[in-house]
PDB file of C-alpha atoms in Angstrom:
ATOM      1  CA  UNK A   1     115.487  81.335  98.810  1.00  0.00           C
ATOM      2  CA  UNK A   2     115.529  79.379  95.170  1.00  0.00           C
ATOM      3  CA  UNK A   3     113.819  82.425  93.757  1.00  0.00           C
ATOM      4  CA  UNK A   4     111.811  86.247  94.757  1.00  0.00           C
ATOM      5  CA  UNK A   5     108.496  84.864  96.885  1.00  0.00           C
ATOM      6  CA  UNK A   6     105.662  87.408  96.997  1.00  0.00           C
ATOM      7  CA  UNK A   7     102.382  87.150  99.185  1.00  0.00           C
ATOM      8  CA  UNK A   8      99.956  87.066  99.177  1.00  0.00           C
ATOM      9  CA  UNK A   9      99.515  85.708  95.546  1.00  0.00           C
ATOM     10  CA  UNK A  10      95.644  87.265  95.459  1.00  0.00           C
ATOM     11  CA  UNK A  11      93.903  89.819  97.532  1.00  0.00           C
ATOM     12  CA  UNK A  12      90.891  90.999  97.342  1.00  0.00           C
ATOM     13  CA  UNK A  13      90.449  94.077  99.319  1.00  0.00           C
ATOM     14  CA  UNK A  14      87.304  96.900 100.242  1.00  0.00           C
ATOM     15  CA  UNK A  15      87.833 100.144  98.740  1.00  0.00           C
ATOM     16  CA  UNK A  16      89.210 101.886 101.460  1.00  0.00           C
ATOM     17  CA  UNK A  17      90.580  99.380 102.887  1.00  0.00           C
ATOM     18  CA  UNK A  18      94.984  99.123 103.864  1.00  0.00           C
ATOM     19  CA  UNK A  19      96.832  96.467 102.417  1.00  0.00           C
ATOM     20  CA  UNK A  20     100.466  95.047 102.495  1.00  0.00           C
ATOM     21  CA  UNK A  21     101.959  93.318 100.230  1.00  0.00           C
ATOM     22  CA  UNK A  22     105.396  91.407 101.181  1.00  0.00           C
ATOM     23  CA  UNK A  23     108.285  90.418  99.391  1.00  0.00           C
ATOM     24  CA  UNK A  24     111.312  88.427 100.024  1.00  0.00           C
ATOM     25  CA  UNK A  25     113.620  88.496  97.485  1.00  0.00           C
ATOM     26  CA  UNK A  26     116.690  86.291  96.333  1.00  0.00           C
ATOM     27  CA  UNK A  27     119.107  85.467  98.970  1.00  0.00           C
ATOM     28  CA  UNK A  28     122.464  87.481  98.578  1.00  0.00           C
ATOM     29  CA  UNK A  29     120.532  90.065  96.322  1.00  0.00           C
ATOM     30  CA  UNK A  30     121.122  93.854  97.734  1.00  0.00           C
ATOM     31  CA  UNK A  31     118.698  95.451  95.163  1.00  0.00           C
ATOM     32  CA  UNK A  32     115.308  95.513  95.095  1.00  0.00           C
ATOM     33  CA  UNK A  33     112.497  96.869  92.803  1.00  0.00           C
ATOM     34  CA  UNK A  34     108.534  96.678  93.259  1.00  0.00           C
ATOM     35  CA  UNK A  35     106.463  97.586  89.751  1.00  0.00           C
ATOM     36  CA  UNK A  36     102.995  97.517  89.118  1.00  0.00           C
ATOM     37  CA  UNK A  37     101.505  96.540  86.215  1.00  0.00           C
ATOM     38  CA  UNK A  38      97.373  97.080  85.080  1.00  0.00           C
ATOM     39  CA  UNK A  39      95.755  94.690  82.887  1.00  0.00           C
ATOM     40  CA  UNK A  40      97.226  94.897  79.765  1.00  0.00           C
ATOM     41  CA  UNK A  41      99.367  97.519  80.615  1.00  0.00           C
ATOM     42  CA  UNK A  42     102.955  97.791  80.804  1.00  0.00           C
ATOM     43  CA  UNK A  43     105.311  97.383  83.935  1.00  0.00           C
ATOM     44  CA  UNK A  44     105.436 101.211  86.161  1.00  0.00           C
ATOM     45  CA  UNK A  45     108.149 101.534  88.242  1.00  0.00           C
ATOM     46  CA  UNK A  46     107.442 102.555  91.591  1.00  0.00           C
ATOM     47  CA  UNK A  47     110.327 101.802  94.251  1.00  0.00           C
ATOM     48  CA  UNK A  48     114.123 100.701  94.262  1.00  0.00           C
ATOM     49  CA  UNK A  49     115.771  99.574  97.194  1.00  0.00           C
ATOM     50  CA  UNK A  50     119.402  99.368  97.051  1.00  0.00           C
ATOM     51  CA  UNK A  51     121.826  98.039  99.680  1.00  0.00           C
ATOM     52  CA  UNK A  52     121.444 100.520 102.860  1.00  0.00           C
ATOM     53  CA  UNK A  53     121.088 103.450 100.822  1.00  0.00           C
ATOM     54  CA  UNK A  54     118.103 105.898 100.511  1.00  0.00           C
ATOM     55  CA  UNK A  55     115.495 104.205  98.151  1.00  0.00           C
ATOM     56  CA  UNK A  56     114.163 105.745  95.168  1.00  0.00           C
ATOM     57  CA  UNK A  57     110.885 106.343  95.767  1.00  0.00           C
ATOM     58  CA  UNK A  58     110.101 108.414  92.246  1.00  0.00           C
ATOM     59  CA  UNK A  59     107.591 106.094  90.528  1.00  0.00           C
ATOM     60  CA  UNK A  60     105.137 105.943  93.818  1.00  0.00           C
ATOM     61  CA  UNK A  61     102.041 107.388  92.433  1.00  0.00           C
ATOM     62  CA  UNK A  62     100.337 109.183  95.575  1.00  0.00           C
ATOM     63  CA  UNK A  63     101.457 109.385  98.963  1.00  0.00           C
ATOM     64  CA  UNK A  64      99.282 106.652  99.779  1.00  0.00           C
ATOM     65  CA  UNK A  65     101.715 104.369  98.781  1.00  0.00           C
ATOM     66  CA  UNK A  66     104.919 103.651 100.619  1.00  0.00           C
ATOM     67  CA  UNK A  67     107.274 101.059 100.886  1.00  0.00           C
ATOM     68  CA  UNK A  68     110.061  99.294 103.401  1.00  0.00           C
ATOM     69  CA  UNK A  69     113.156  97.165 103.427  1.00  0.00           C
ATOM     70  CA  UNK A  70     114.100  95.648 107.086  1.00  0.00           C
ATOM     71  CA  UNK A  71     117.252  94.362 107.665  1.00  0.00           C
ATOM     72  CA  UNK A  72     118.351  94.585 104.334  1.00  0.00           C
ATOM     73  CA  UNK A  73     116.262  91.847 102.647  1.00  0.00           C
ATOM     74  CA  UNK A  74     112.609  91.739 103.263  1.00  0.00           C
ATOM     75  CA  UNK A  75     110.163  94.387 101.533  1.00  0.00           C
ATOM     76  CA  UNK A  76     107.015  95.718 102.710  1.00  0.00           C
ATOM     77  CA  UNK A  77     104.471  97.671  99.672  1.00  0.00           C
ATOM     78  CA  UNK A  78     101.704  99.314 101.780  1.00  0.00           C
ATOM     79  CA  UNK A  79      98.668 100.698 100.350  1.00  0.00           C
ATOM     80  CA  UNK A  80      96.793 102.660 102.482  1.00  0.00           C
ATOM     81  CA  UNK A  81      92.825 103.697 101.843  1.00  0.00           C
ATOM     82  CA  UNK A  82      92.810 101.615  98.475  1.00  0.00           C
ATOM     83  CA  UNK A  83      90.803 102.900  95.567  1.00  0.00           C
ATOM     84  CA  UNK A  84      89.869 100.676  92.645  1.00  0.00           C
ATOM     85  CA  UNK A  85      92.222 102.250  90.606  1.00  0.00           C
ATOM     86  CA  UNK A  86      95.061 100.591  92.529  1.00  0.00           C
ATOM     87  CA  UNK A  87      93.694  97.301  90.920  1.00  0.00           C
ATOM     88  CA  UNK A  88      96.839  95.754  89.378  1.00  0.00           C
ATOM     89  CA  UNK A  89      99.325  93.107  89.763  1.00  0.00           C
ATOM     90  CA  UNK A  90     102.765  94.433  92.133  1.00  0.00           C
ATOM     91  CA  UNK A  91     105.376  92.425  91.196  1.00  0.00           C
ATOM     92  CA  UNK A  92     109.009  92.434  93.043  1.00  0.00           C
ATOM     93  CA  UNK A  93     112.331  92.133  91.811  1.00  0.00           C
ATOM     94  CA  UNK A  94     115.300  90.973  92.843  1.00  0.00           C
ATOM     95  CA  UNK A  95     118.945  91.795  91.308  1.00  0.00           C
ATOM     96  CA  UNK A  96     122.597  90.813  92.947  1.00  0.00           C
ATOM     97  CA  UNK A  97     123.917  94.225  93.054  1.00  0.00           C
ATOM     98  CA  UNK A  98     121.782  96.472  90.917  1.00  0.00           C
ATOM     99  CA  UNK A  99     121.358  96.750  87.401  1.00  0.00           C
ATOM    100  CA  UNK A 100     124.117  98.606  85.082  1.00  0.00           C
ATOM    101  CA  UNK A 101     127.503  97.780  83.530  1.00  0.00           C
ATOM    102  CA  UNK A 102     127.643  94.902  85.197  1.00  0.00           C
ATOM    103  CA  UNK A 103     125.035  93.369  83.552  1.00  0.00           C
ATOM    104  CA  UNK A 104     123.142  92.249  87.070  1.00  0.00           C
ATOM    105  CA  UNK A 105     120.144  90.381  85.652  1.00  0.00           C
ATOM    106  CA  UNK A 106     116.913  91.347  87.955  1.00  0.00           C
ATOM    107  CA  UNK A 107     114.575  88.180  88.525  1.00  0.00           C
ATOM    108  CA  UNK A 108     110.463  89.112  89.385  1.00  0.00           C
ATOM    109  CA  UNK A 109     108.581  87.292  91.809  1.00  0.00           C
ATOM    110  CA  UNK A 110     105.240  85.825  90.823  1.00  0.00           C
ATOM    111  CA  UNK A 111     103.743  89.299  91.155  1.00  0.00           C
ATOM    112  CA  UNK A 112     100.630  90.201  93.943  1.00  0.00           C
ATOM    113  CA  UNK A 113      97.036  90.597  92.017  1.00  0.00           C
ATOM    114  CA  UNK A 114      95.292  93.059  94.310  1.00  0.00           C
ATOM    115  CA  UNK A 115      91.601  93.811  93.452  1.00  0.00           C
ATOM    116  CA  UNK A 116      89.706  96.740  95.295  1.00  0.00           C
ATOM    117  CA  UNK A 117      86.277  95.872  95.393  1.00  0.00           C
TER     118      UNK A 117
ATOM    119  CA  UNK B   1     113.431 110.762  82.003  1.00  0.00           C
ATOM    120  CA  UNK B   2     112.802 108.423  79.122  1.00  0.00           C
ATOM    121  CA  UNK B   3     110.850 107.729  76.788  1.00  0.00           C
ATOM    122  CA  UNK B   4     110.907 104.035  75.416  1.00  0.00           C
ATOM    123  CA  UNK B   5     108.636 103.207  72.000  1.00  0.00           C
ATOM    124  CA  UNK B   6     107.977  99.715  70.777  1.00  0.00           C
ATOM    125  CA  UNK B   7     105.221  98.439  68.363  1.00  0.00           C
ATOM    126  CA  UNK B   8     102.036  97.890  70.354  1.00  0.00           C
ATOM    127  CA  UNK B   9     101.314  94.308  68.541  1.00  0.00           C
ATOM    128  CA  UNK B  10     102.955  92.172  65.790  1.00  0.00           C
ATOM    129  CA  UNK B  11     102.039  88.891  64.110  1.00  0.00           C
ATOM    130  CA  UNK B  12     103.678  86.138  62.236  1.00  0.00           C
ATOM    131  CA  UNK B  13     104.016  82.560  61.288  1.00  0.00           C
ATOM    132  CA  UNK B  14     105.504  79.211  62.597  1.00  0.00           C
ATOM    133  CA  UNK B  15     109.319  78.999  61.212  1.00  0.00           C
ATOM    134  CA  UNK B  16     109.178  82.606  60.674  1.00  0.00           C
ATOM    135  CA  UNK B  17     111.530  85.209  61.627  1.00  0.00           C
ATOM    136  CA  UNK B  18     110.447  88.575  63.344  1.00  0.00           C
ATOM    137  CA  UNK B  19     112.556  91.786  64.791  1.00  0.00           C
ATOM    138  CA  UNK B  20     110.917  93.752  67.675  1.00  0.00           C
ATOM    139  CA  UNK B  21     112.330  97.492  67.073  1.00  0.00           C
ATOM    140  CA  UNK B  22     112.965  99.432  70.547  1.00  0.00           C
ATOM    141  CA  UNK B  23     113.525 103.047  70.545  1.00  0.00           C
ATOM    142  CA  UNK B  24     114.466 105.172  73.584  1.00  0.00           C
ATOM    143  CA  UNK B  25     115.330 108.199  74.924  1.00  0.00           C
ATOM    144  CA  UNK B  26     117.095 107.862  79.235  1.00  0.00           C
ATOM    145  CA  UNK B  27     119.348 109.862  81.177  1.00  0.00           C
ATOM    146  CA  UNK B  28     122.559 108.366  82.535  1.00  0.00           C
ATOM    147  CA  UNK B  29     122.099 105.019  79.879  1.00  0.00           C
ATOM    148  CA  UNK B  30     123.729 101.656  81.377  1.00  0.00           C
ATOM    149  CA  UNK B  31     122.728  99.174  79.185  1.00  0.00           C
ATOM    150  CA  UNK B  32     119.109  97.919  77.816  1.00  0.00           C
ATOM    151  CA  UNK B  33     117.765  94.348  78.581  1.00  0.00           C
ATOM    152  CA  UNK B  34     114.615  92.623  76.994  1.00  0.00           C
ATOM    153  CA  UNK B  35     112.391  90.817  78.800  1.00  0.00           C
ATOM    154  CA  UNK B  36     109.914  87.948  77.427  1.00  0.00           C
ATOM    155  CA  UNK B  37     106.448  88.018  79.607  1.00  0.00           C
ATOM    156  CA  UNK B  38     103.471  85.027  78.879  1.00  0.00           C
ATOM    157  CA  UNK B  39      99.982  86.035  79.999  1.00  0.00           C
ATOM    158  CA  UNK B  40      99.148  85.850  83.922  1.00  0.00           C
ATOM    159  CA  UNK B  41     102.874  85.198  84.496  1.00  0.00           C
ATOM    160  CA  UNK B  42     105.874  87.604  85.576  1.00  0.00           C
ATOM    161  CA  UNK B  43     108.604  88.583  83.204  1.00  0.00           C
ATOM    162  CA  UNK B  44     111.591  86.166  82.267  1.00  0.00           C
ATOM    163  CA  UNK B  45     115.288  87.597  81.571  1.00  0.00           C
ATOM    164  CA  UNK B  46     116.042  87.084  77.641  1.00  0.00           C
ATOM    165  CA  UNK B  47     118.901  89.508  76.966  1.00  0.00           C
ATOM    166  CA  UNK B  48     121.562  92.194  77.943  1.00  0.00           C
ATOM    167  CA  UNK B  49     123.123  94.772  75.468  1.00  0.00           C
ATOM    168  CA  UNK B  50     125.775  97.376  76.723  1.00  0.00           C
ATOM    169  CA  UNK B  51     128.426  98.199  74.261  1.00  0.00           C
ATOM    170  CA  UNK B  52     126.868  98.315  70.675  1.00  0.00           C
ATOM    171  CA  UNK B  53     126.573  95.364  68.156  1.00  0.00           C
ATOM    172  CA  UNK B  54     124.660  91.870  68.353  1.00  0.00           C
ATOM    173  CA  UNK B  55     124.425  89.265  70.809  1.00  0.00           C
ATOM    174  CA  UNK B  56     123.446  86.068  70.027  1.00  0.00           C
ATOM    175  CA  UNK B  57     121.759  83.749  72.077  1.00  0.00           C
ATOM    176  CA  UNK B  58     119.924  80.984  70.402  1.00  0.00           C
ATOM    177  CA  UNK B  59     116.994  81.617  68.434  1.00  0.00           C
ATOM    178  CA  UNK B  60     117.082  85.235  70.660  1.00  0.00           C
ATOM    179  CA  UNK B  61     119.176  87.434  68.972  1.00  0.00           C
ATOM    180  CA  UNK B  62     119.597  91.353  70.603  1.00  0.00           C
ATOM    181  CA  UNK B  63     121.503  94.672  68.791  1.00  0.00           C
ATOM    182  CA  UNK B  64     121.828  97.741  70.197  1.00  0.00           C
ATOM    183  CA  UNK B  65     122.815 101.070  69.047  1.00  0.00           C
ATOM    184  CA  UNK B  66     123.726 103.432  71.616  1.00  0.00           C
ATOM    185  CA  UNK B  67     124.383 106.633  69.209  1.00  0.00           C
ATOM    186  CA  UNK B  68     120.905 106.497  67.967  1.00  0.00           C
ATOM    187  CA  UNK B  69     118.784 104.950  71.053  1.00  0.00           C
ATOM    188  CA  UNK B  70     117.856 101.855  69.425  1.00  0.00           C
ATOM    189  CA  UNK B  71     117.305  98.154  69.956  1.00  0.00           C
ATOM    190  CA  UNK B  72     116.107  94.759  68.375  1.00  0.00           C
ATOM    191  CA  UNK B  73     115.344  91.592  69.336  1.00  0.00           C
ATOM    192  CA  UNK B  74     115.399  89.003  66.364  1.00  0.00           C
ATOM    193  CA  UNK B  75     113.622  86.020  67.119  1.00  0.00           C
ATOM    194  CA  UNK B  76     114.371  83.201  64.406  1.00  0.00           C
ATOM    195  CA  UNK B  77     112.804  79.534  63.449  1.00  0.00           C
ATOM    196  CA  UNK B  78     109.597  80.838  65.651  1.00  0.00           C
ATOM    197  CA  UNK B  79     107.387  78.460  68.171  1.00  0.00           C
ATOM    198  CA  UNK B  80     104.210  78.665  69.060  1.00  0.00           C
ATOM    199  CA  UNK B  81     105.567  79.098  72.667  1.00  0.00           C
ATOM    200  CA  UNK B  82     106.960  82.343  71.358  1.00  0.00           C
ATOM    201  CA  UNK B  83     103.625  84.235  71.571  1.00  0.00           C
ATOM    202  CA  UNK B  84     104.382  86.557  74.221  1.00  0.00           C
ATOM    203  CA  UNK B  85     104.598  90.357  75.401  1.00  0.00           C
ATOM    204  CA  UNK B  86     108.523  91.413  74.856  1.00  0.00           C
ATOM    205  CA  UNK B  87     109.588  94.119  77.158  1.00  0.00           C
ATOM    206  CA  UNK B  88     112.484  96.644  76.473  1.00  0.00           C
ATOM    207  CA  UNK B  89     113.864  97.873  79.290  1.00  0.00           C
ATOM    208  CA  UNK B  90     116.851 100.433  79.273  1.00  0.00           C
ATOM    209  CA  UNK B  91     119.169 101.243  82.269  1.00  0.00           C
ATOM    210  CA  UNK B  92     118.650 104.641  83.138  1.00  0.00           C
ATOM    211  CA  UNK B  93     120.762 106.906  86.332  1.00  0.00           C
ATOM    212  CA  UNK B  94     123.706 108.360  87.127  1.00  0.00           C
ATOM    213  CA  UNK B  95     123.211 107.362  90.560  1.00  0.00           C
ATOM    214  CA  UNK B  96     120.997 105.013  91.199  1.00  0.00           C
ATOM    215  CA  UNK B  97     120.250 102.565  88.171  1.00  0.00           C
ATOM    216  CA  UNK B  98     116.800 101.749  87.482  1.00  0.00           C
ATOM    217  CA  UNK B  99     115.242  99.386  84.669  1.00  0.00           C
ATOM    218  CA  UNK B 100     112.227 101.098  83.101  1.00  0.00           C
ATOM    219  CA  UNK B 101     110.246  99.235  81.074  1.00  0.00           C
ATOM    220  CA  UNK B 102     108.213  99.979  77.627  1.00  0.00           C
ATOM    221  CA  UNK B 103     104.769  99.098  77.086  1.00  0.00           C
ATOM    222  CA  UNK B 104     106.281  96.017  75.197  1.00  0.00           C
ATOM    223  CA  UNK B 105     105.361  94.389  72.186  1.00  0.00           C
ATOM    224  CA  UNK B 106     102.572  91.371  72.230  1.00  0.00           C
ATOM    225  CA  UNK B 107     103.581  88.802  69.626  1.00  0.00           C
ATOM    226  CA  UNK B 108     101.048  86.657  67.993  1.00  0.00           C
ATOM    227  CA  UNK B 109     102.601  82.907  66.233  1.00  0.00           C
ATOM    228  CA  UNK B 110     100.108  81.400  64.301  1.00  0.00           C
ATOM    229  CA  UNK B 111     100.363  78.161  62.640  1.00  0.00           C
TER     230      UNK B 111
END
């Protein structure tokens, strides 16, 4: 696609409650990131997907969180028994090969705004 | 690990010029990028630094030190457009090579 398409755009979900977010990043682009970001807060790193390799799953905060990449291009962010805490925007990333010395630019999506009621 | 400090809030006028200072601390450094990020919206590429020096882009303007773990951005002839959070985000890994962002800076243009 043109550019990284996240949905949904809002959710609002019961504490307690599982959600998914989904992301579908940049055609072509083998690396992906999700990051969350609180109101006001700055962007936390939380998952990097790159080509087939193992992800790097440091910045997940609990082990309620978890996240998948099928077939090499769609990603999956699955919260399981929210908490109100987990209120924040998740916003994907896309880069062509990963960021480094070659200077791969990494392009966000629009960015999920969860709210656990 | 890292450790990435920037200014929690700046102001300035119209016309004006302002730098955005960026220190950090990363394992396995591959380069720093700054971000620009308006309210309610997701961040926007502005810059790329890997050897040390200035790169000019523009009114954008980025330098980066390597030997001391420090960045700018120099924004020139500011717009009111320019009020903004600006994000500095080093390259950190050996292996796998991760962005991690600062806490940025939120800019305030006034008239």
């Amino acid at each position: 696609g043109a550019g990284v398409s996240q949905s949904p755009s809002n959710k609002v979900t019961e504490k307690g409650k599982d959600v998914e977010l989904r992301c579908d990043p940049i055609s072509g682009h083998t690396a992906l990131y999700w990051y969350r970001q609180s109101l006001g807060q700055g962007l936390e790193f939380l998952i990097y997907f790159q080509g087939n390799s193992a992800p790097d799953k440091s910045g997940l905060p609990s082990d309620r969180f978890s996240a998948e990449r099928t077939g090499g291009s769609v990603s999956t962010l699955t919260i399981q028994r929210t908490q109100q805490e987990d209120s924040a925007v998740y916003l994907c990333a896309s880069s062509l090969r990963g960021t480094g010395l070659s200077g791969n630019t990494i392009y966000f999506g629009e960015g999920s705004w969860l709210t656990v009621v | 690990g890292q450790n990435i400090d920037q200014p929690t809030e700046m102001t300035a006028t119209e016309g004006a010029i302002v730098q955005i200072n960026c220190t950090y601390q990363t394992s396995g450094f591959n380069g720093l990028f700054w971000y620009q990020q308006h309210a309610g919206e997701a961040p926007t590429f502005l810059s790329y630094n890997v050897l040390d020096g200035l790169e000019e882009k523009g009114r954008f303007s980025s330098f980066l030190s390597r030997s001391k773990g420090y960045s700018y951005l120099l924004l020139k002839e500011l717009q009111m457009k320019d009020s903004a959070s600006y994000l500095c985000a080093p390259c950190q890994g050996t292996g796998f090579q991760k962005l991690v962002f600062g806490t940025g800076t939120r800019l305030l243009v006034s008239p």
